[in-house]
Coordinates of N, CA and C in Angstrom, one line a residue:
X69 N 0.6 -0.9 -0.2 CA -0.3 0.0 0.3 C 0.9 1.5 -0.2
X70 N 0.5 2.3 -0.9 CA 1.5 3.1 -1.0 C 1.1 4.6 -0.3
X71 N 1.4 5.2 0.4 CA 1.3 6.2 1.1 C 1.4 7.4 0.3
X72 N 0.5 8.7 0.2 CA 0.6 9.9 -0.3 C 1.4 10.3 0.3
X73 N 2.5 10.8 0.2 CA 3.4 12.0 1.1 C 3.1 13.7 0.4
X74 N 2.7 14.4 1.4 CA 2.5 15.4 1.0 C 3.8 16.7 1.0
X75 N 4.0 16.8 0.4 CA 5.4 17.6 -0.1 C 5.6 19.1 1.2
X76 N 6.2 18.8 2.0 CA 6.3 20.3 2.7 C 7.7 21.0 1.9
X77 N 8.7 20.3 2.0 CA 9.9 21.1 1.4 C 10.4 20.6 0.5
X78 N 11.3 21.5 -0.9 CA 11.4 20.9 -2.0 C 12.7 21.0 -1.9
X79 N 14.0 21.5 -1.0 CA 15.2 21.7 -1.3 C 15.8 22.4 0.0
X80 N 17.4 21.8 0.3 CA 17.8 22.4 1.4 C 19.0 22.7 1.3
X81 N 19.7 23.6 1.1 CA 20.9 24.3 1.2 C 21.6 24.3 2.6
X82 N 23.2 24.0 2.1 CA 24.0 24.5 3.7 C 24.6 25.5 3.4
X83 N 24.8 26.9 4.5 CA 25.6 27.7 4.4 C 26.7 28.0 5.1
X84 N 27.4 29.0 5.2 CA 28.4 29.7 6.0 C 28.0 30.8 5.9
X85 N 27.8 31.7 7.1 CA 28.1 33.3 7.2 C 29.3 33.8 7.5
X86 N 29.9 34.5 7.2 CA 30.9 35.5 7.5 C 30.6 36.9 8.0
X87 N 30.7 37.3 9.4 CA 30.4 38.4 9.8 C 31.7 39.5 9.7
X88 N 32.7 38.9 9.7 CA 34.0 39.8 9.4 C 34.7 39.6 7.9
X89 N 34.9 40.8 7.5 CA 35.7 40.6 6.6 C 37.6 40.2 6.8
X90 N 38.1 39.9 5.5 CA 39.6 39.0 5.9 C 40.4 40.1 6.5
X91 N 40.3 41.3 6.7 CA 41.3 41.8 7.6 C 40.3 41.9 9.1
X92 N 39.4 41.5 9.2 CA 38.8 41.6 10.4 C 37.7 42.4 11.0
X93 N 37.2 43.4 10.0 CA 36.3 44.2 10.2 C 34.9 43.8 9.8
X94 N 33.8 44.4 11.3 CA 32.7 43.7 11.2 C 31.8 44.4 9.8
X95 N 31.2 43.2 9.3 CA 30.3 43.4 8.2 C 28.9 44.2 8.6
X96 N 28.9 44.9 7.7 CA 27.0 45.3 7.8 C 26.1 44.2 7.8
X97 N 26.6 43.0 6.9 CA 25.3 42.2 6.5 C 26.7 40.8 6.4
X98 N 26.1 39.6 6.9 CA 27.2 38.7 6.6 C 27.3 38.3 4.9
X99 N 28.5 37.7 4.6 CA 28.9 37.3 3.6 C 28.8 35.9 3.9
X100 N 27.9 35.2 2.9 CA 26.8 34.0 2.9 C 27.4 33.1 1.6
X101 N 27.8 32.3 2.1 CA 27.5 31.3 0.5 C 27.9 29.9 1.0
X102 N 27.5 29.1 0.1 CA 27.9 27.6 0.6 C 28.8 26.7 0.3
X103 N 29.6 26.1 1.1 CA 30.8 25.6 0.9 C 30.5 24.6 0.1
X104 N 32.1 24.5 -0.6 CA 32.3 23.6 -1.5 C 32.2 21.8 -1.0
X105 N 32.3 21.3 -0.1 CA 32.3 20.0 0.2 C 31.1 20.0 1.1
X106 N 30.5 20.8 1.0 CA 29.2 20.7 2.1 C 29.5 20.3 3.4
X107 N 30.5 20.9 3.9 CA 31.3 20.7 5.7 C 31.1 21.8 6.0
X108 N 30.8 22.0 7.2 CA 31.0 23.5 8.2 C 31.1 23.1 9.7
X109 N 32.6 23.6 9.7 CA 32.8 23.8 11.3 C 32.0 25.0 11.9
X110 N 31.6 24.2 13.1 CA 30.7 25.3 13.9 C 31.5 26.2 14.7
X111 N 31.5 27.6 14.5 CA 32.6 28.1 15.4 C 32.0 28.8 16.5
X112 N 33.0 28.9 17.4 CA 32.4 28.9 19.1 C 31.9 30.6 19.0
X113 N 32.2 31.2 18.4 CA 31.1 32.7 18.1 C 30.0 33.1 17.2
X114 N 29.2 32.7 17.0 CA 28.2 32.6 16.2 C 28.1 34.3 15.3
X115 N 28.5 35.3 16.4 CA 28.3 36.9 15.7 C 29.9 36.8 14.8
X116 N 31.2 35.8 14.6 CA 32.0 35.7 14.1 C 31.6 35.0 12.8
X117 N 31.2 33.6 12.8 CA 31.2 32.9 11.7 C 29.7 31.8 12.0
X118 N 28.9 31.7 11.3 CA 27.7 30.8 11.4 C 27.4 30.0 10.7
X119 N 27.2 28.8 10.8 CA 26.8 27.8 9.8 C 25.2 27.6 9.8
X120 N 24.6 27.3 8.6 CA 23.0 27.1 8.7 C 22.8 26.5 7.3
X121 N 21.2 25.8 7.4 CA 20.5 25.3 6.7 C 19.6 25.7 6.5
X122 N 19.1 26.3 5.1 CA 18.0 26.9 4.4 C 17.0 25.5 3.9
X123 N 15.9 25.6 4.4 CA 14.7 24.6 3.7 C 13.9 25.3 3.1
X124 N 13.6 25.1 1.6 CA 13.1 25.9 0.5 C 11.4 25.2 0.7
X125 N 10.4 26.0 1.3 CA 9.3 25.4 1.0 C 8.7 25.2 -0.4
X126 N 7.9 23.8 -0.5 CA 7.3 22.9 -2.0 C 6.3 24.5 -2.2
X127 N 5.7 24.9 -1.3 CA 4.5 25.7 -1.5 C 4.2 27.0 -2.1
X128 N 4.4 27.1 -3.9 CA 5.0 28.5 -4.1 C 3.8 29.5 -3.7
X129 N 2.7 28.8 -3.1 CA 1.4 30.3 -2.9 C 1.6 30.6 -1.7
X130 N 2.1 29.9 -1.1 CA 2.9 30.5 1.0 C 3.9 29.7 1.4
X131 N 4.9 30.6 0.5 CA 6.6 29.5 1.0 C 6.6 30.2 2.4
X132 N 7.0 29.1 3.1 CA 7.6 29.1 4.9 C 8.7 28.3 4.6
X133 N 9.6 29.4 4.2 CA 10.9 28.9 4.0 C 11.8 28.3 5.9
X134 N 12.8 27.5 6.1 CA 12.8 27.1 7.1 C 14.4 27.6 7.3
X135 N 15.0 28.3 8.2 CA 16.3 28.4 8.7 C 16.7 27.5 9.7
X136 N 17.7 26.8 9.6 CA 18.2 25.6 11.1 C 19.7 26.4 10.9
X137 N 19.5 27.2 12.2 CA 21.1 27.5 12.8 C 21.7 26.3 13.5
X138 N 23.2 26.1 12.9 CA 23.5 25.3 14.0 C 25.0 25.8 14.8
X139 N 24.5 25.7 16.1 CA 25.3 26.4 17.3 C 26.0 25.2 18.2
X140 N 27.1 25.9 18.6 CA 27.6 24.4 19.3 C 27.3 24.4 20.4
X141 N 26.1 24.9 21.1 CA 25.3 24.5 22.1 C 24.1 24.3 22.0
X142 N 23.7 25.0 21.0 CA 22.2 24.6 20.7 C 21.8 24.8 19.3
X143 N 20.7 24.3 18.6 CA 20.0 24.8 17.4 C 18.7 25.3 17.2
X144 N 18.6 26.3 16.6 CA 17.3 27.2 16.1 C 17.0 26.6 15.0
X145 N 15.7 26.7 14.6 CA 15.0 26.6 14.1 C 13.9 27.9 13.5
X146 N 14.1 28.5 12.9 CA 13.1 29.7 12.5 C 12.3 29.0 11.2
X147 N 11.4 29.7 11.1 CA 10.1 29.6 10.2 C 9.5 31.0 10.1
X148 N 9.6 31.1 8.2 CA 8.8 32.3 8.0 C 7.2 32.9 8.4
X149 N 6.9 33.7 8.9 CA 5.8 33.5 9.6 C 4.4 33.3 8.9
X150 N 3.4 32.9 9.7 CA 2.4 32.0 9.1 C 2.0 31.5 10.3
X151 N 1.0 30.5 9.9 CA 0.1 29.6 10.7 C 1.2 28.4 11.3
X152 N 0.7 28.3 12.8 CA 1.5 27.2 13.1 C 3.1 27.5 13.5
X153 N 4.1 26.4 14.0 CA 5.1 27.1 14.6 C 6.2 27.6 13.9
X154 N 6.6 28.9 14.6 CA 7.6 30.0 14.2 C 8.9 29.7 14.5
X155 N 9.5 29.3 15.6 CA 10.6 28.9 16.2 C 10.9 27.9 17.0
X156 N 12.0 26.7 17.0 CA 12.1 26.0 18.0 C 13.8 26.0 18.6
X157 N 14.0 25.8 20.1 CA 15.3 26.0 20.2 C 15.6 24.7 20.9
X158 N 16.8 24.2 20.6 CA 16.6 22.5 20.9 C 18.5 22.7 21.3
X159 N 18.4 22.2 22.9 CA 19.7 22.5 23.6 C 19.5 20.9 24.4
X160 N 20.6 21.2 25.2 CA 20.9 20.1 25.6 C 20.1 19.6 26.7
X161 N 19.4 20.6 27.4 CA 18.7 20.3 28.9 C 17.3 20.5 28.4
X162 N 16.9 21.1 27.2 CA 15.4 20.4 26.9 C 15.1 21.7 25.5
X163 N 14.0 21.7 25.0 CA 13.3 22.2 24.2 C 12.6 23.0 24.2
X164 N 12.5 24.4 23.4 CA 11.4 25.2 23.3 C 10.9 25.2 21.5
X165 N 9.6 25.8 21.9 CA 8.9 25.8 20.7 C 7.8 27.3 21.0
X166 N 8.1 27.9 19.6 CA 7.0 28.7 19.7 C 6.0 28.9 18.5
X167 N 4.7 29.1 19.1 CA 3.9 28.8 18.2 C 2.7 29.9 18.5
X168 N 2.6 30.6 17.4 CA 1.7 32.5 17.3 C 1.9 33.0 18.6
X169 N 3.1 33.1 18.9 CA 3.4 33.8 19.7 C 3.7 33.2 21.3
X170 N 3.4 31.9 21.6 CA 3.6 31.1 22.7 C 4.7 30.2 22.8
X171 N 5.2 30.3 23.7 CA 6.3 29.7 24.1 C 6.2 28.6 24.8
X172 N 6.3 27.1 24.5 CA 6.3 26.3 25.3 C 7.5 25.4 25.4
X173 N 8.1 25.4 26.8 CA 9.5 24.4 26.9 C 9.6 23.5 27.6
X174 N 10.0 22.0 27.5 CA 10.4 21.1 28.1 C 11.5 21.0 28.4
X175 N 11.7 20.7 29.7 CA 13.3 20.5 30.2 C 13.4 19.2 30.2
X176 N 14.7 18.7 30.3 CA 15.4 17.1 30.4 C 14.0 16.6 31.6
X177 N 13.8 17.3 32.9 CA 13.1 16.6 33.8 C 11.9 16.1 33.5
X178 N 11.7 16.6 32.3 CA 10.0 16.2 32.2 C 8.9 17.4 32.4
X179 N 9.5 18.2 32.8 CA 8.6 19.5 33.4 C 8.7 20.3 31.9
X180 N 7.2 21.1 32.3 CA 6.9 22.0 31.1 C 6.3 23.4 31.5
X181 N 6.7 24.3 30.9 CA 5.8 25.8 30.9 C 5.7 25.9 29.7
X182 N 4.5 27.2 29.8 CA 4.1 27.6 28.6 C 3.9 29.7 29.1
X183 N 4.2 30.0 28.4 CA 4.2 31.5 28.5 C 3.7 32.2 27.0
X184 N 2.6 32.9 27.3 CA 1.9 33.6 26.8 C 1.3 34.9 27.4
X185 N 1.6 36.1 26.9 CA 1.2 37.5 27.4 C 1.1 37.7 28.7
X186 N 2.4 37.5 29.1 CA 2.3 37.7 30.3 C 2.2 36.9 31.9
X187 N 1.2 35.7 31.3 CA 1.2 34.3 31.8 C 1.7 33.2 31.5
X188 N 2.1 32.5 32.6 CA 2.9 31.2 32.5 C 2.4 29.9 33.7
X189 N 2.3 29.0 33.2 CA 1.5 27.7 33.2 C 2.9 26.9 33.7
X190 N 3.4 26.2 34.2 CA 4.2 25.4 34.4 C 3.6 24.0 35.1
X191 N 4.0 22.8 34.6 CA 3.8 21.8 35.1 C 5.0 20.9 35.2
X192 N 5.1 21.2 36.5 CA 6.6 20.2 37.0 C 6.4 18.8 37.1
X193 N 8.1 18.2 37.1 CA 8.2 17.0 37.0 C 7.1 15.9 38.0
X194 N 6.8 16.2 39.2 CA 6.5 15.8 40.0 C 5.0 15.9 39.9
X195 N 4.3 16.7 39.2 CA 2.9 16.8 38.4 C 2.5 17.6 39.3
X196 N 2.9 18.5 39.7 CA 2.0 19.9 40.4 C 2.2 20.7 39.1
X197 N 1.2 21.4 38.9 CA 0.7 22.6 38.4 C 0.3 24.0 38.7
X198 N 1.2 25.1 38.2 CA 1.3 26.0 38.9 C 1.1 27.2 37.7
X199 N 0.1 27.9 38.0 CA -0.5 29.0 37.1 C 0.2 30.4 37.9
X200 N 0.6 31.5 37.0 CA 1.3 32.8 37.2 C 0.7 33.7 36.4
X201 N -0.2 34.6 36.9 CA -1.0 35.7 36.2 C -0.4 36.9 36.8
X202 N -0.7 38.5 36.1 CA -0.5 39.5 36.5 C -1.5 39.5 38.0
X203 N -2.8 38.2 37.8 CA -3.9 39.0 39.2 C -3.6 38.4 40.7
X204 N -3.1 36.6 40.1 CA -2.7 35.5 41.3 C -1.8 34.7 40.7
X205 N -1.5 33.8 41.4 CA -1.0 32.6 41.3 C -1.3 31.6 42.0
X206 N -1.9 30.1 41.8 CA -2.5 28.9 42.2 C -1.7 28.1 41.4
X207 N -1.7 27.0 42.8 CA -0.8 25.5 42.2 C -1.8 24.8 42.6
X208 N -1.5 23.5 42.0 CA -2.4 22.1 42.6 C -0.7 21.2 42.8
X209 N -1.2 20.7 43.8 CA 0.0 19.6 43.9 C 0.1 19.0 42.9
X210 N 1.1 17.8 42.8 CA 1.5 16.7 42.3 C 0.6 15.4 42.3
X211 N 0.0 15.2 43.9 CA -0.8 14.2 44.0 C -2.3 14.6 44.5
X212 N -2.6 16.1 44.1 CA -4.1 16.5 44.4 C -4.4 16.8 45.5
X213 N -3.9 16.9 46.1 CA -4.3 16.7 47.9 C -4.5 18.4 48.3
X214 N -3.5 19.1 47.7 CA -3.2 20.9 48.4 C -3.4 21.8 46.7
X215 N -4.5 22.5 47.5 CA -4.6 23.5 46.7 C -4.2 25.0 46.7
X216 N -3.6 26.0 46.4 CA -3.4 27.0 46.9 C -3.8 28.0 45.7
X217 N -4.3 29.4 46.0 CA -4.8 30.7 45.3 C -3.9 31.6 46.3
X218 N -3.1 32.6 45.5 CA -2.5 33.9 46.1 C -3.1 35.0 45.5
X219 N -3.6 36.3 45.8 CA -3.6 37.4 45.2 C -2.7 38.3 46.0
X220 N -3.2 39.7 45.6 CA -2.1 40.6 46.1 C -3.2 40.8 47.5
X221 N -4.3 40.5 47.7 CA -5.3 40.8 48.6 C -5.8 39.5 49.7
X222 N -5.6 38.9 49.2 CA -6.1 37.2 49.8 C -5.0 36.0 49.2
X223 N -5.1 34.7 50.5 CA -4.7 33.5 50.1 C -5.3 32.7 50.4
X224 N -5.6 31.2 50.0 CA -6.5 30.2 50.0 C -5.7 29.3 50.1
X225 N -5.9 28.0 50.7 CA -5.6 26.9 50.4 C -6.4 26.0 51.0
X226 N -6.4 24.7 50.2 CA -7.0 23.5 50.5 C -5.9 22.6 50.6
X227 N -5.6 21.5 52.4 CA -4.8 20.6 52.3 C -5.0 19.9 52.9
X228 N -4.3 18.6 53.5 CA -4.8 17.6 54.3 C -5.2 17.7 55.0
X229 N -4.9 19.0 55.9 CA -5.1 19.2 57.2 C -6.1 20.2 57.7
X230 N -6.5 20.7 56.2 CA -7.8 22.1 57.1 C -7.5 22.5 55.7
X231 N -8.5 24.0 55.7 CA -8.8 25.2 54.4 C -8.6 26.6 55.2
X232 N -7.8 27.1 54.8 CA -7.6 28.5 54.8 C -7.9 29.5 54.2
X233 N -8.9 30.6 54.1 CA -8.9 31.5 53.6 C -8.7 33.0 54.2
X234 N -7.7 33.6 54.1 CA -7.7 35.1 54.8 C -7.6 36.1 54.1
X235 N -7.5 37.6 54.7 CA -6.8 38.7 53.5 C -5.3 38.8 54.2
X236 N -4.6 39.1 53.1 CA -2.9 39.3 53.5 C -2.8 40.4 54.1
X237 N -2.1 40.8 54.8 CA -1.6 41.6 55.3 C -0.6 42.9 54.7
X238 N -1.4 43.7 54.7 CA -1.3 45.0 53.5 C 0.4 45.2 53.8
X239 N 1.2 45.0 55.0 CA 2.6 45.3 55.4 C 3.1 44.4 54.8
X240 N 2.9 43.0 54.4 CA 3.1 41.9 53.8 C 3.2 41.5 52.5
X241 N 2.6 42.4 51.8 CA 2.6 42.2 50.1 C 3.6 42.4 49.9
X242 N 4.3 42.1 48.8 CA 5.2 41.8 48.2 C 4.8 42.2 46.6
X243 N 5.3 43.3 45.8 CA 5.2 43.7 44.3 C 6.5 43.0 43.8
X244 N 6.4 41.7 43.4 CA 7.6 41.5 42.7 C 7.4 41.8 41.5

């Protein structure tokens, strides 16, 4: 049984970008060309020299090329604007994806965070969930036994040993 493959990319090209001229002066725009042997050393300072691959989109009506920047400590994928993902950063300690302006980060311990418009949601490795907004912070423990909510003026908690709900002392309110 033959599967139909939807073609997304039509070509890939490796490039090296040199940000300084032969005498060492910084260029306004990098001099870019493909290496003859399709090999590129990853320079320790990408501001001096960078290696990257350009994937050309297959759809001529909606070309969304991808640039893959190869760095000694991480890989960055950037995509032309449009629907779907816009950027991916791959590091030894995790992975970050930008989708329609929202960053989602997955760390090596399995924890996940989501940042959008000033709000952050964390899913910790132990299953705990923490939500931070400009108005409140809320937390649910990994086992679901404890719940807390803090605002500038109140604090509430449900714990295994009881329920607490009270106004916060205005003298102890910190504006972080």
